[in-house]
PDB file of C-alpha atoms in Angstrom:
ATOM      1  CA  MET A  12     111.919  96.766 102.305  1.00 83.00           C
ATOM      2  CA  GLN A  13     113.277  97.278 105.836  1.00 87.00           C
ATOM      3  CA  LEU A  14     111.451  99.313 108.480  1.00 92.00           C
ATOM      4  CA  SER A  15     113.516 101.118 111.117  1.00 93.00           C
ATOM      5  CA  LYS A  16     112.494 102.748 114.390  1.00 94.00           C
ATOM      6  CA  SER A  17     114.284 105.935 113.409  1.00 95.00           C
ATOM      7  CA  VAL A  18     112.139 106.482 110.323  1.00 96.00           C
ATOM      8  CA  VAL A  19     108.988 105.948 112.414  1.00 97.00           C
ATOM      9  CA  GLU A  20     110.274 108.449 114.989  1.00 96.00           C
ATOM     10  CA  GLN A  21     110.926 110.991 112.242  1.00 96.00           C
ATOM     11  CA  SER A  22     107.459 110.447 110.808  1.00 97.00           C
ATOM     12  CA  ILE A  23     105.717 110.845 114.177  1.00 97.00           C
ATOM     13  CA  SER A  24     107.729 113.987 114.964  1.00 96.00           C
ATOM     14  CA  ALA A  25     106.164 115.588 111.881  1.00 96.00           C
ATOM     15  CA  LEU A  26     102.642 115.004 113.216  1.00 95.00           C
ATOM     16  CA  SER A  27     100.521 116.474 115.992  1.00 90.00           C
ATOM     17  CA  PRO A  28     100.540 115.179 118.635  1.00 89.00           C
ATOM     18  CA  ASN A  29     104.166 114.134 118.224  1.00 84.00           C
ATOM     19  CA  ASP A  30     104.743 112.522 121.629  1.00 89.00           C
ATOM     20  CA  VAL A  31     102.870 109.343 120.748  1.00 96.00           C
ATOM     21  CA  PRO A  32     104.571 106.165 122.051  1.00 97.00           C
ATOM     22  CA  PHE A  33     105.092 103.431 119.471  1.00 97.00           C
ATOM     23  CA  GLY A  34     106.641 100.027 119.013  1.00 97.00           C
ATOM     24  CA  ILE A  35     107.194  97.644 116.111  1.00 96.00           C
ATOM     25  CA  VAL A  36     106.006  94.041 116.150  1.00 94.00           C
ATOM     26  CA  PRO A  37     107.640  91.521 113.794  1.00 93.00           C
ATOM     27  CA  ILE A  38     104.919  89.133 112.681  1.00 89.00           C
ATOM     28  CA  ALA A  39     107.123  86.099 112.004  1.00 82.00           C
ATOM     29  CA  GLY A  40     107.735  84.145 115.187  1.00 73.00           C
ATOM     30  CA  GLN A  41     105.396  86.293 117.251  1.00 71.00           C
ATOM     31  CA  ILE A  42     101.974  85.325 115.940  1.00 71.00           C
ATOM     32  CA  GLU A  43     101.869  81.811 114.500  1.00 75.00           C
ATOM     33  CA  ARG A  44      98.821  79.922 113.239  1.00 81.00           C
ATOM     34  CA  PRO A  45      98.229  76.766 115.313  1.00 86.00           C
ATOM     35  CA  PRO A  46      97.290  73.459 113.641  1.00 89.00           C
ATOM     36  CA  GLY A  47      93.554  73.126 113.100  1.00 90.00           C
ATOM     37  CA  ALA A  48      92.859  76.860 113.290  1.00 89.00           C
ATOM     38  CA  ASP A  49      89.684  77.889 111.461  1.00 93.00           C
ATOM     39  CA  GLU A  50      88.561  81.102 109.773  1.00 92.00           C
ATOM     40  CA  ALA A  51      87.165  82.487 113.022  1.00 89.00           C
ATOM     41  CA  TRP A  52      90.629  82.132 114.595  1.00 88.00           C
ATOM     42  CA  ASP A  53      92.206  83.736 111.546  1.00 89.00           C
ATOM     43  CA  PHE A  54      89.876  86.728 111.732  1.00 89.00           C
ATOM     44  CA  LYS A  55      90.786  87.383 115.369  1.00 85.00           C
ATOM     45  CA  ASN A  56      94.460  86.445 115.387  1.00 85.00           C
ATOM     46  CA  ASN A  57      96.039  86.041 111.958  1.00 87.00           C
ATOM     47  CA  PRO A  58      97.549  89.204 110.400  1.00 90.00           C
ATOM     48  CA  HIS A  59      98.002  87.390 107.070  1.00 89.00           C
ATOM     49  CA  TYR A  60      94.233  86.917 106.894  1.00 91.00           C
ATOM     50  CA  HIS A  61      93.829  90.695 106.799  1.00 92.00           C
ATOM     51  CA  LEU A  62      96.976  91.595 104.822  1.00 94.00           C
ATOM     52  CA  PRO A  63      98.725  88.903 102.746  1.00 94.00           C
ATOM     53  CA  GLY A  64     102.463  89.192 103.199  1.00 93.00           C
ATOM     54  CA  ALA A  65     102.160  91.019 106.520  1.00 93.00           C
ATOM     55  CA  ALA A  66     105.608  91.265 108.108  1.00 94.00           C
ATOM     56  CA  ALA A  67     105.438  93.983 110.771  1.00 95.00           C
ATOM     57  CA  ALA A  68     102.998  96.155 112.696  1.00 96.00           C
ATOM     58  CA  ILE A  69     103.645  99.710 113.872  1.00 97.00           C
ATOM     59  CA  VAL A  70     101.644 100.053 117.090  1.00 98.00           C
ATOM     60  CA  ILE A  71     100.861 103.399 118.726  1.00 98.00           C
ATOM     61  CA  LEU A  72      99.194 104.594 121.914  1.00 97.00           C
ATOM     62  CA  TYR A  73      97.061 107.696 121.337  1.00 96.00           C
ATOM     63  CA  PRO A  74      96.575 109.345 124.751  1.00 94.00           C
ATOM     64  CA  TYR A  75      93.474 111.053 126.102  1.00 92.00           C
ATOM     65  CA  GLN A  76      92.786 112.949 129.320  1.00 90.00           C
ATOM     66  CA  LEU A  77      91.191 111.014 132.151  1.00 91.00           C
ATOM     67  CA  VAL A  78      88.697 113.295 133.905  1.00 89.00           C
ATOM     68  CA  ARG A  79      85.940 113.110 136.482  1.00 86.00           C
ATOM     69  CA  ALA A  80      82.759 115.188 136.186  1.00 84.00           C
ATOM     70  CA  GLN A  81      80.412 115.827 139.076  1.00 82.00           C
ATOM     71  CA  ARG A  82      77.045 114.310 138.227  1.00 78.00           C
ATOM     72  CA  GLN A  83      73.934 116.412 138.709  1.00 83.00           C
ATOM     73  CA  PRO A  84      70.383 115.033 139.092  1.00 86.00           C
ATOM     74  CA  GLY A  85      68.944 114.202 135.701  1.00 93.00           C
ATOM     75  CA  GLN A  86      72.348 113.369 134.257  1.00 95.00           C
ATOM     76  CA  GLY A  87      74.042 110.103 133.345  1.00 96.00           C
ATOM     77  CA  ARG A  88      77.747 109.636 133.900  1.00 94.00           C
ATOM     78  CA  VAL A  89      80.024 109.367 130.872  1.00 95.00           C
ATOM     79  CA  ALA A  90      83.493 107.817 130.798  1.00 95.00           C
ATOM     80  CA  SER A  91      86.317 110.176 129.831  1.00 93.00           C
ATOM     81  CA  ILE A  92      86.662 108.670 126.370  1.00 93.00           C
ATOM     82  CA  GLY A  93      83.041 109.626 125.671  1.00 91.00           C
ATOM     83  CA  TYR A  94      83.716 113.355 126.009  1.00 85.00           C
ATOM     84  CA  HIS A  95      85.606 113.457 122.754  1.00 83.00           C
ATOM     85  CA  ALA A  96      85.101 112.747 119.074  1.00 89.00           C
ATOM     86  CA  ASP A  97      84.930 109.045 118.229  1.00 92.00           C
ATOM     87  CA  TYR A  98      88.428 107.737 118.916  1.00 93.00           C
ATOM     88  CA  HIS A  99      88.126 105.229 116.076  1.00 92.00           C
ATOM     89  CA  ARG A 100      87.984 108.103 113.595  1.00 93.00           C
ATOM     90  CA  VAL A 101      90.598 110.222 115.380  1.00 95.00           C
ATOM     91  CA  VAL A 102      93.202 107.471 115.697  1.00 96.00           C
ATOM     92  CA  GLU A 103      92.517 106.122 112.206  1.00 96.00           C
ATOM     93  CA  ALA A 104      93.068 109.610 110.746  1.00 97.00           C
ATOM     94  CA  TYR A 105      96.326 109.895 112.701  1.00 98.00           C
ATOM     95  CA  LEU A 106      97.540 106.528 111.425  1.00 98.00           C
ATOM     96  CA  LYS A 107      96.692 107.512 107.848  1.00 98.00           C
ATOM     97  CA  GLN A 108      98.864 110.606 108.259  1.00 98.00           C
ATOM     98  CA  LEU A 109     101.622 108.458 109.751  1.00 98.00           C
ATOM     99  CA  ALA A 110     101.447 106.075 106.775  1.00 98.00           C
ATOM    100  CA  GLU A 111     101.719 109.053 104.418  1.00 98.00           C
ATOM    101  CA  GLN A 112     104.761 110.341 106.300  1.00 98.00           C
ATOM    102  CA  LEU A 113     106.388 106.912 106.094  1.00 97.00           C
ATOM    103  CA  THR A 114     105.635 106.664 102.375  1.00 97.00           C
ATOM    104  CA  SER A 115     107.288 110.029 101.759  1.00 97.00           C
ATOM    105  CA  ARG A 116     110.453 108.713 103.425  1.00 96.00           C
ATOM    106  CA  ILE A 117     110.742 105.098 102.265  1.00 95.00           C
ATOM    107  CA  GLY A 118     108.433 104.865  99.265  1.00 96.00           C
ATOM    108  CA  PRO A 119     105.096 103.061  98.733  1.00 96.00           C
ATOM    109  CA  PHE A 120     104.268  99.920 100.711  1.00 96.00           C
ATOM    110  CA  ASP A 121     101.170  97.824 101.388  1.00 97.00           C
ATOM    111  CA  TYR A 122      99.432  98.410 104.702  1.00 97.00           C
ATOM    112  CA  LYS A 123      96.148  98.211 106.566  1.00 96.00           C
ATOM    113  CA  ILE A 124      95.045 100.293 109.548  1.00 96.00           C
ATOM    114  CA  PHE A 125      93.461  98.840 112.682  1.00 95.00           C
ATOM    115  CA  VAL A 126      91.703 100.723 115.470  1.00 94.00           C
ATOM    116  CA  ASP A 127      89.735  98.448 117.763  1.00 86.00           C
ATOM    117  CA  LYS A 128      88.134  96.580 114.862  1.00 76.00           C
ATOM    118  CA  HIS A 129      88.660  93.924 112.171  1.00 76.00           C
ATOM    119  CA  GLY A 130      89.069  91.249 114.828  1.00 74.00           C
ATOM    120  CA  LEU A 131      92.763  91.452 115.726  1.00 82.00           C
ATOM    121  CA  TYR A 132      93.398  91.842 119.466  1.00 85.00           C
ATOM    122  CA  ASP A 133      94.940  95.282 119.810  1.00 92.00           C
ATOM    123  CA  VAL A 134      96.039  94.850 123.440  1.00 93.00           C
ATOM    124  CA  LYS A 135      98.085  91.787 122.495  1.00 91.00           C
ATOM    125  CA  MET A 136      99.736  93.752 119.687  1.00 92.00           C
ATOM    126  CA  ALA A 137     100.581  96.593 122.090  1.00 96.00           C
ATOM    127  CA  VAL A 138     102.126  94.152 124.573  1.00 96.00           C
ATOM    128  CA  LEU A 139     104.279  92.627 121.812  1.00 94.00           C
ATOM    129  CA  ALA A 140     105.266  96.179 120.806  1.00 96.00           C
ATOM    130  CA  GLY A 141     106.734  96.742 124.273  1.00 97.00           C
ATOM    131  CA  LEU A 142     104.223  99.480 125.078  1.00 98.00           C
ATOM    132  CA  GLY A 143     103.035  98.041 128.356  1.00 98.00           C
ATOM    133  CA  HIS A 144     101.554  95.012 130.058  1.00 97.00           C
ATOM    134  CA  ILE A 145      98.023  93.883 130.818  1.00 96.00           C
ATOM    135  CA  GLY A 146      97.136  95.333 134.215  1.00 97.00           C
ATOM    136  CA  LYS A 147      94.812  93.896 136.810  1.00 97.00           C
ATOM    137  CA  LEU A 148      92.039  96.079 135.400  1.00 95.00           C
ATOM    138  CA  SER A 149      92.486  94.055 132.146  1.00 95.00           C
ATOM    139  CA  MET A 150      93.647  97.101 130.134  1.00 96.00           C
ATOM    140  CA  LEU A 151      97.077  97.837 128.719  1.00 97.00           C
ATOM    141  CA  LEU A 152      99.075  99.649 131.407  1.00 97.00           C
ATOM    142  CA  ASN A 153     101.703 102.022 130.039  1.00 96.00           C
ATOM    143  CA  ARG A 154     104.261 103.668 132.344  1.00 92.00           C
ATOM    144  CA  GLN A 155     103.772 107.122 130.787  1.00 92.00           C
ATOM    145  CA  TYR A 156     100.028 107.260 130.172  1.00 94.00           C
ATOM    146  CA  GLY A 157      98.667 104.567 132.451  1.00 96.00           C
ATOM    147  CA  THR A 158      95.502 103.227 130.859  1.00 96.00           C
ATOM    148  CA  ALA A 159      94.286 106.556 129.401  1.00 95.00           C
ATOM    149  CA  HIS A 160      95.070 105.830 125.785  1.00 96.00           C
ATOM    150  CA  ASN A 161      93.681 104.207 122.667  1.00 96.00           C
ATOM    151  CA  ILE A 162      95.562 101.575 120.702  1.00 97.00           C
ATOM    152  CA  GLY A 163      95.948 101.646 116.951  1.00 97.00           C
ATOM    153  CA  TYR A 164      98.375 100.090 114.516  1.00 97.00           C
ATOM    154  CA  ILE A 165      99.464  99.881 110.921  1.00 97.00           C
ATOM    155  CA  LEU A 166      99.925  96.351 109.631  1.00 96.00           C
ATOM    156  CA  THR A 167     102.570  96.458 106.890  1.00 97.00           C
ATOM    157  CA  THR A 168     104.495  94.281 104.452  1.00 95.00           C
ATOM    158  CA  LEU A 169     107.725  95.991 105.543  1.00 96.00           C
ATOM    159  CA  GLN A 170     110.451  93.923 107.173  1.00 93.00           C
ATOM    160  CA  SER A 171     110.867  94.728 110.849  1.00 89.00           C
ATOM    161  CA  PRO A 172     113.799  95.157 113.218  1.00 86.00           C
ATOM    162  CA  ALA A 173     114.336  92.873 116.219  1.00 88.00           C
ATOM    163  CA  PRO A 174     111.390  92.258 118.588  1.00 89.00           C
ATOM    164  CA  GLU A 175     110.751  94.862 121.274  1.00 92.00           C
ATOM    165  CA  GLN A 176     111.590  94.092 124.894  1.00 94.00           C
ATOM    166  CA  LEU A 177     108.455  93.126 126.793  1.00 94.00           C
ATOM    167  CA  VAL A 178     107.425  95.278 129.760  1.00 96.00           C
ATOM    168  CA  GLU A 179     107.503  93.733 133.221  1.00 95.00           C
ATOM    169  CA  ASP A 180     104.391  93.630 135.380  1.00 95.00           C
ATOM    170  CA  SER A 181     104.087  96.771 137.498  1.00 94.00           C
ATOM    171  CA  CYS A 182     100.898  95.815 139.337  1.00 95.00           C
ATOM    172  CA  VAL A 183     102.622  93.210 141.557  1.00 92.00           C
ATOM    173  CA  SER A 184     100.682  93.217 144.849  1.00 94.00           C
ATOM    174  CA  CYS A 185      98.577  96.306 144.057  1.00 96.00           C
ATOM    175  CA  ASN A 186      94.878  95.569 143.706  1.00 96.00           C
ATOM    176  CA  ARG A 187      93.348  99.033 144.007  1.00 97.00           C
ATOM    177  CA  CYS A 188      91.364  98.646 140.782  1.00 98.00           C
ATOM    178  CA  GLU A 189      89.896  95.324 141.898  1.00 98.00           C
ATOM    179  CA  ARG A 190      88.870  96.783 145.254  1.00 98.00           C
ATOM    180  CA  ALA A 191      87.456  99.934 143.660  1.00 98.00           C
ATOM    181  CA  CYS A 192      85.095  98.148 141.257  1.00 98.00           C
ATOM    182  CA  PRO A 193      81.663  98.394 142.935  1.00 97.00           C
ATOM    183  CA  ASN A 194      80.460  95.147 141.371  1.00 98.00           C
ATOM    184  CA  GLY A 195      83.607  93.045 141.803  1.00 97.00           C
ATOM    185  CA  ALA A 196      83.920  92.641 138.032  1.00 98.00           C
ATOM    186  CA  LEU A 197      87.739  92.419 137.991  1.00 98.00           C
ATOM    187  CA  LYS A 198      89.504  89.173 138.788  1.00 94.00           C
ATOM    188  CA  SER A 199      92.696  87.537 137.496  1.00 91.00           C
ATOM    189  CA  ARG A 200      93.185  90.354 134.942  1.00 93.00           C
ATOM    190  CA  LYS A 201      89.857  89.546 133.347  1.00 94.00           C
ATOM    191  CA  VAL A 202      86.516  91.339 133.294  1.00 97.00           C
ATOM    192  CA  ASP A 203      83.224  89.712 134.235  1.00 97.00           C
ATOM    193  CA  VAL A 204      81.038  91.349 131.593  1.00 96.00           C
ATOM    194  CA  THR A 205      77.887  90.450 133.530  1.00 97.00           C
ATOM    195  CA  ARG A 206      79.058  92.801 136.290  1.00 97.00           C
ATOM    196  CA  CYS A 207      81.138  95.456 134.505  1.00 98.00           C
ATOM    197  CA  ARG A 208      79.202  98.720 134.185  1.00 98.00           C
ATOM    198  CA  ALA A 209      80.942  99.641 130.928  1.00 98.00           C
ATOM    199  CA  ALA A 210      80.033  96.277 129.415  1.00 98.00           C
ATOM    200  CA  LEU A 211      76.432  96.553 130.576  1.00 98.00           C
ATOM    201  CA  ASN A 212      75.703 100.019 129.208  1.00 98.00           C
ATOM    202  CA  GLN A 213      77.120  98.932 125.846  1.00 97.00           C
ATOM    203  CA  LYS A 214      75.262  95.615 125.841  1.00 97.00           C
ATOM    204  CA  LYS A 215      72.816  94.926 123.018  1.00 97.00           C
ATOM    205  CA  GLY A 216      69.147  94.277 123.694  1.00 98.00           C
ATOM    206  CA  VAL A 217      67.260  94.800 126.927  1.00 98.00           C
ATOM    207  CA  LEU A 218      68.888  95.039 130.334  1.00 98.00           C
ATOM    208  CA  SER A 219      67.781  92.468 132.896  1.00 98.00           C
ATOM    209  CA  GLU A 220      66.939  93.325 136.500  1.00 97.00           C
ATOM    210  CA  ALA A 221      70.438  92.227 137.518  1.00 97.00           C
ATOM    211  CA  ASP A 222      71.969  94.352 134.747  1.00 98.00           C
ATOM    212  CA  ILE A 223      70.013  97.393 135.914  1.00 98.00           C
ATOM    213  CA  ALA A 224      71.176  96.917 139.496  1.00 96.00           C
ATOM    214  CA  ASN A 225      74.812  96.554 138.419  1.00 97.00           C
ATOM    215  CA  MET A 226      74.801  99.372 135.863  1.00 96.00           C
ATOM    216  CA  GLY A 227      74.747 102.200 138.379  1.00 94.00           C
ATOM    217  CA  GLU A 228      74.160 105.592 136.740  1.00 95.00           C
ATOM    218  CA  TRP A 229      76.802 105.243 134.012  1.00 96.00           C
ATOM    219  CA  PHE A 230      75.291 106.204 130.660  1.00 97.00           C
ATOM    220  CA  TYR A 231      78.406 105.191 128.720  1.00 97.00           C
ATOM    221  CA  GLY A 232      81.498 103.349 129.882  1.00 96.00           C
ATOM    222  CA  CYS A 233      82.886 103.523 133.411  1.00 97.00           C
ATOM    223  CA  ASP A 234      86.171 104.954 134.719  1.00 96.00           C
ATOM    224  CA  ILE A 235      86.072 103.807 138.346  1.00 96.00           C
ATOM    225  CA  CYS A 236      88.861 101.231 138.007  1.00 97.00           C
ATOM    226  CA  GLN A 237      90.962 103.716 136.038  1.00 96.00           C
ATOM    227  CA  TYR A 238      90.542 106.374 138.746  1.00 95.00           C
ATOM    228  CA  ALA A 239      91.887 103.884 141.272  1.00 96.00           C
ATOM    229  CA  CYS A 240      95.035 102.939 139.334  1.00 97.00           C
ATOM    230  CA  PRO A 241      98.121 104.735 140.762  1.00 95.00           C
ATOM    231  CA  HIS A 242      99.594 104.989 137.250  1.00 95.00           C
ATOM    232  CA  ASN A 243      96.712 107.227 136.159  1.00 94.00           C
ATOM    233  CA  ARG A 244      96.124 110.912 136.783  1.00 87.00           C
ATOM    234  CA  HIS A 245      92.778 112.578 136.324  1.00 78.00           C
ATOM    235  CA  GLY A 246      91.385 116.078 136.492  1.00 79.00           C
ATOM    236  CA  GLU A 247      88.035 117.440 137.607  1.00 72.00           C
ATOM    237  CA  VAL A 248      85.668 119.038 135.093  1.00 71.00           C
ATOM    238  CA  ALA A 249      82.500 121.015 135.698  1.00 61.00           C
ATOM    239  CA  ASP A 250      80.539 119.367 132.928  1.00 71.00           C
ATOM    240  CA  GLY A 251      80.787 116.371 130.664  1.00 73.00           C
ATOM    241  CA  ASN A 252      77.929 114.112 131.639  1.00 89.00           C
ATOM    242  CA  VAL A 253      74.782 113.835 129.539  1.00 94.00           C
ATOM    243  CA  ASP A 254      71.352 115.303 130.140  1.00 95.00           C
ATOM    244  CA  LEU A 255      69.024 112.312 130.175  1.00 97.00           C
ATOM    245  CA  THR A 256      65.961 114.329 129.179  1.00 96.00           C
ATOM    246  CA  GLU A 257      67.821 115.594 126.128  1.00 96.00           C
ATOM    247  CA  ILE A 258      68.721 112.028 125.155  1.00 98.00           C
ATOM    248  CA  MET A 259      65.106 110.876 125.450  1.00 98.00           C
ATOM    249  CA  GLN A 260      63.999 113.751 123.200  1.00 97.00           C
ATOM    250  CA  LEU A 261      66.589 113.163 120.475  1.00 96.00           C
ATOM    251  CA  THR A 262      65.437 112.622 116.919  1.00 96.00           C
ATOM    252  CA  LYS A 263      67.482 110.775 114.322  1.00 95.00           C
ATOM    253  CA  SER A 264      68.515 114.145 112.936  1.00 96.00           C
ATOM    254  CA  THR A 265      69.655 115.657 116.247  1.00 96.00           C
ATOM    255  CA  PHE A 266      71.384 112.407 117.183  1.00 96.00           C
ATOM    256  CA  ARG A 267      73.417 112.526 113.985  1.00 94.00           C
ATOM    257  CA  GLN A 268      74.174 116.215 114.513  1.00 93.00           C
ATOM    258  CA  TYR A 269      75.262 116.166 118.161  1.00 89.00           C
ATOM    259  CA  HIS A 270      76.022 112.633 119.309  1.00 93.00           C
ATOM    260  CA  GLN A 271      76.814 110.208 116.484  1.00 92.00           C
ATOM    261  CA  LYS A 272      80.405 111.425 116.158  1.00 92.00           C
ATOM    262  CA  LYS A 273      81.097 110.914 119.868  1.00 93.00           C
ATOM    263  CA  SER A 274      82.805 107.714 121.013  1.00 92.00           C
ATOM    264  CA  TYR A 275      79.461 106.403 122.257  1.00 95.00           C
ATOM    265  CA  GLY A 276      77.675 107.222 118.983  1.00 95.00           C
ATOM    266  CA  TYR A 277      78.207 103.714 117.633  1.00 93.00           C
ATOM    267  CA  LEU A 278      75.675 102.419 120.175  1.00 96.00           C
ATOM    268  CA  GLY A 279      72.903 103.990 118.132  1.00 97.00           C
ATOM    269  CA  LEU A 280      69.918 106.043 119.223  1.00 97.00           C
ATOM    270  CA  ALA A 281      67.799 103.204 120.629  1.00 98.00           C
ATOM    271  CA  ARG A 282      70.488 101.898 122.999  1.00 98.00           C
ATOM    272  CA  LEU A 283      71.336 105.402 124.193  1.00 98.00           C
ATOM    273  CA  LYS A 284      67.667 106.049 124.965  1.00 98.00           C
ATOM    274  CA  ARG A 285      67.480 102.678 126.719  1.00 99.00           C
ATOM    275  CA  ASN A 286      70.361 103.712 128.977  1.00 98.00           C
ATOM    276  CA  ALA A 287      68.793 107.114 129.602  1.00 98.00           C
ATOM    277  CA  MET A 288      65.403 105.689 130.581  1.00 98.00           C
ATOM    278  CA  VAL A 289      66.972 103.111 132.910  1.00 98.00           C
ATOM    279  CA  ILE A 290      68.984 105.793 134.720  1.00 98.00           C
ATOM    280  CA  LEU A 291      65.979 108.144 134.899  1.00 98.00           C
ATOM    281  CA  TYR A 292      64.016 105.299 136.462  1.00 98.00           C
ATOM    282  CA  LYS A 293      66.771 104.681 139.013  1.00 97.00           C
ATOM    283  CA  GLN A 294      66.959 108.378 139.892  1.00 96.00           C
ATOM    284  CA  ARG A 295      63.290 109.376 139.888  1.00 96.00           C
ATOM    285  CA  GLY A 296      61.142 106.280 139.581  1.00 96.00           C
ATOM    286  CA  LEU A 297      58.798 105.031 136.875  1.00 97.00           C
ATOM    287  CA  SER A 298      56.738 108.236 136.850  1.00 96.00           C
ATOM    288  CA  ALA A 299      59.710 110.081 135.332  1.00 96.00           C
ATOM    289  CA  LEU A 300      59.154 108.122 132.115  1.00 98.00           C
ATOM    290  CA  ALA A 301      55.469 108.992 131.667  1.00 97.00           C
ATOM    291  CA  GLN A 302      56.230 112.015 129.490  1.00 97.00           C
ATOM    292  CA  TYR A 303      58.138 109.772 127.066  1.00 98.00           C
ATOM    293  CA  ALA A 304      55.298 107.289 126.502  1.00 97.00           C
ATOM    294  CA  GLU A 305      55.131 107.982 122.755  1.00 97.00           C
ATOM    295  CA  VAL A 306      58.905 107.743 122.346  1.00 97.00           C
ATOM    296  CA  ILE A 307      58.932 104.422 124.187  1.00 98.00           C
ATOM    297  CA  ALA A 308      55.958 103.039 122.243  1.00 98.00           C
ATOM    298  CA  ARG A 309      57.675 103.690 118.898  1.00 96.00           C
ATOM    299  CA  SER A 310      60.692 101.530 119.786  1.00 98.00           C
ATOM    300  CA  PRO A 311      60.486  97.752 120.331  1.00 98.00           C
ATOM    301  CA  LEU A 312      63.660  97.896 122.456  1.00 98.00           C
ATOM    302  CA  LEU A 313      62.381 100.705 124.673  1.00 98.00           C
ATOM    303  CA  SER A 314      58.950  99.096 124.996  1.00 98.00           C
ATOM    304  CA  GLU A 315      60.457  95.816 126.143  1.00 98.00           C
ATOM    305  CA  GLN A 316      62.801  97.616 128.523  1.00 98.00           C
ATOM    306  CA  TYR A 317      59.911  99.608 129.975  1.00 98.00           C
ATOM    307  CA  GLU A 318      58.067  96.386 130.825  1.00 98.00           C
ATOM    308  CA  ILE A 319      61.074  95.219 132.843  1.00 98.00           C
ATOM    309  CA  LEU A 320      61.172  98.560 134.661  1.00 98.00           C
ATOM    310  CA  LYS A 321      57.451  98.224 135.443  1.00 97.00           C
ATOM    311  CA  GLN A 322      58.116  94.812 136.975  1.00 96.00           C
ATOM    312  CA  LEU A 323      60.915  96.283 139.067  1.00 96.00           C
ATOM    313  CA  ALA A 324      58.713  99.143 140.216  1.00 96.00           C
ATOM    314  CA  ALA A 325      55.979  96.714 141.258  1.00 95.00           C
ATOM    315  CA  LYS A 326      58.461  94.876 143.496  1.00 91.00           C
ATOM    316  CA  SER A 327      59.715  97.995 145.241  1.00 82.00           C
TER     317      SER A 327
END
C-alpha cells in the first residue's frame, strides 16, 4: 500500500495541534544493515528489528514553548520541557491519533510508534525526513521551531514516496551555543556528558564532586545552549522552577500525584531528591540538610550522596 504526503497532511489537519511539521523516510536505501552487525546494533538502528516489513517512517516534530523562569532562593531550575506533562505520553498519544486518522483514509496497516525510546535514533530519522539538521548544540535544528520540539515517528509497512530533501547546515560560523555553555560541554556537534548539566542531573547513582561543581543549580535539564541559539525564541515566566524543600518532603504518594507525570518524573523519587539536596547544599550549605536526616537515612542513594557532600563541606 502506498503512502502519500497529501494523506498525511489531511490526517494532521484533522488533529490539534495541526501545524506539526512532518516528513516521510523510506527505509530501503536509507538505513541498511552493515555486515557483521549484532543484535545491539539492530536494536539501535534497524527498523526491521522492531517492525518486520518496515518500509517507511512518518516523522513529526511536536513543538513546545521555550521559556525562562527567574529562580528564587530555595528553588532548582527546570528546563522548559519539564514544565509540561511527560512529552513521551503527549507525543505518543498524538501519534496514535494520527495513525487512526491515516487508517480511516487508507485502511488498516501495521505500525509501531516511537518517542525517544526503543533504541532507534530519533534525531537521525528526523534528519532523513528533511525536518532539520544537527546543530552545533547537538540537537535537531528546525527552521520553524529551532530546537524547541520533541521528535516522534510512526514506523509503518506502507510504501513511501521519494526521499525528502536534506536540510543544509544553518549554523555555519555561528557558535553562540558553544560559547554559552558554562562548562564547555559542546564541541564538534557532540555533547560531553561529563560536563553537560542536563546529562548530570539525569545521571544515575551518586554525583561526584566534579559532577556537583558542573551541575550548577539545574534540577532537571538545562536550556542555556537553547537560549543562545538565534533560531530559538523564548519567553519569560514568573514561575516554573521547583521548590527544593517540597521535593525533599515528597512521599511516594505525593510524587505520583504531582510529579510523576511531568517530563522529569521518569527519574524517580530518589534521583529527584538527590538533585534537590545537592542544590540545597550549594545554596545554603550542609546545615540546610539537617532537617532531612531521616529522609536521607532511609535512602541508600541519598545517604551515599550526603557523605560526598560532607567531604565537600570539610574541604571548604
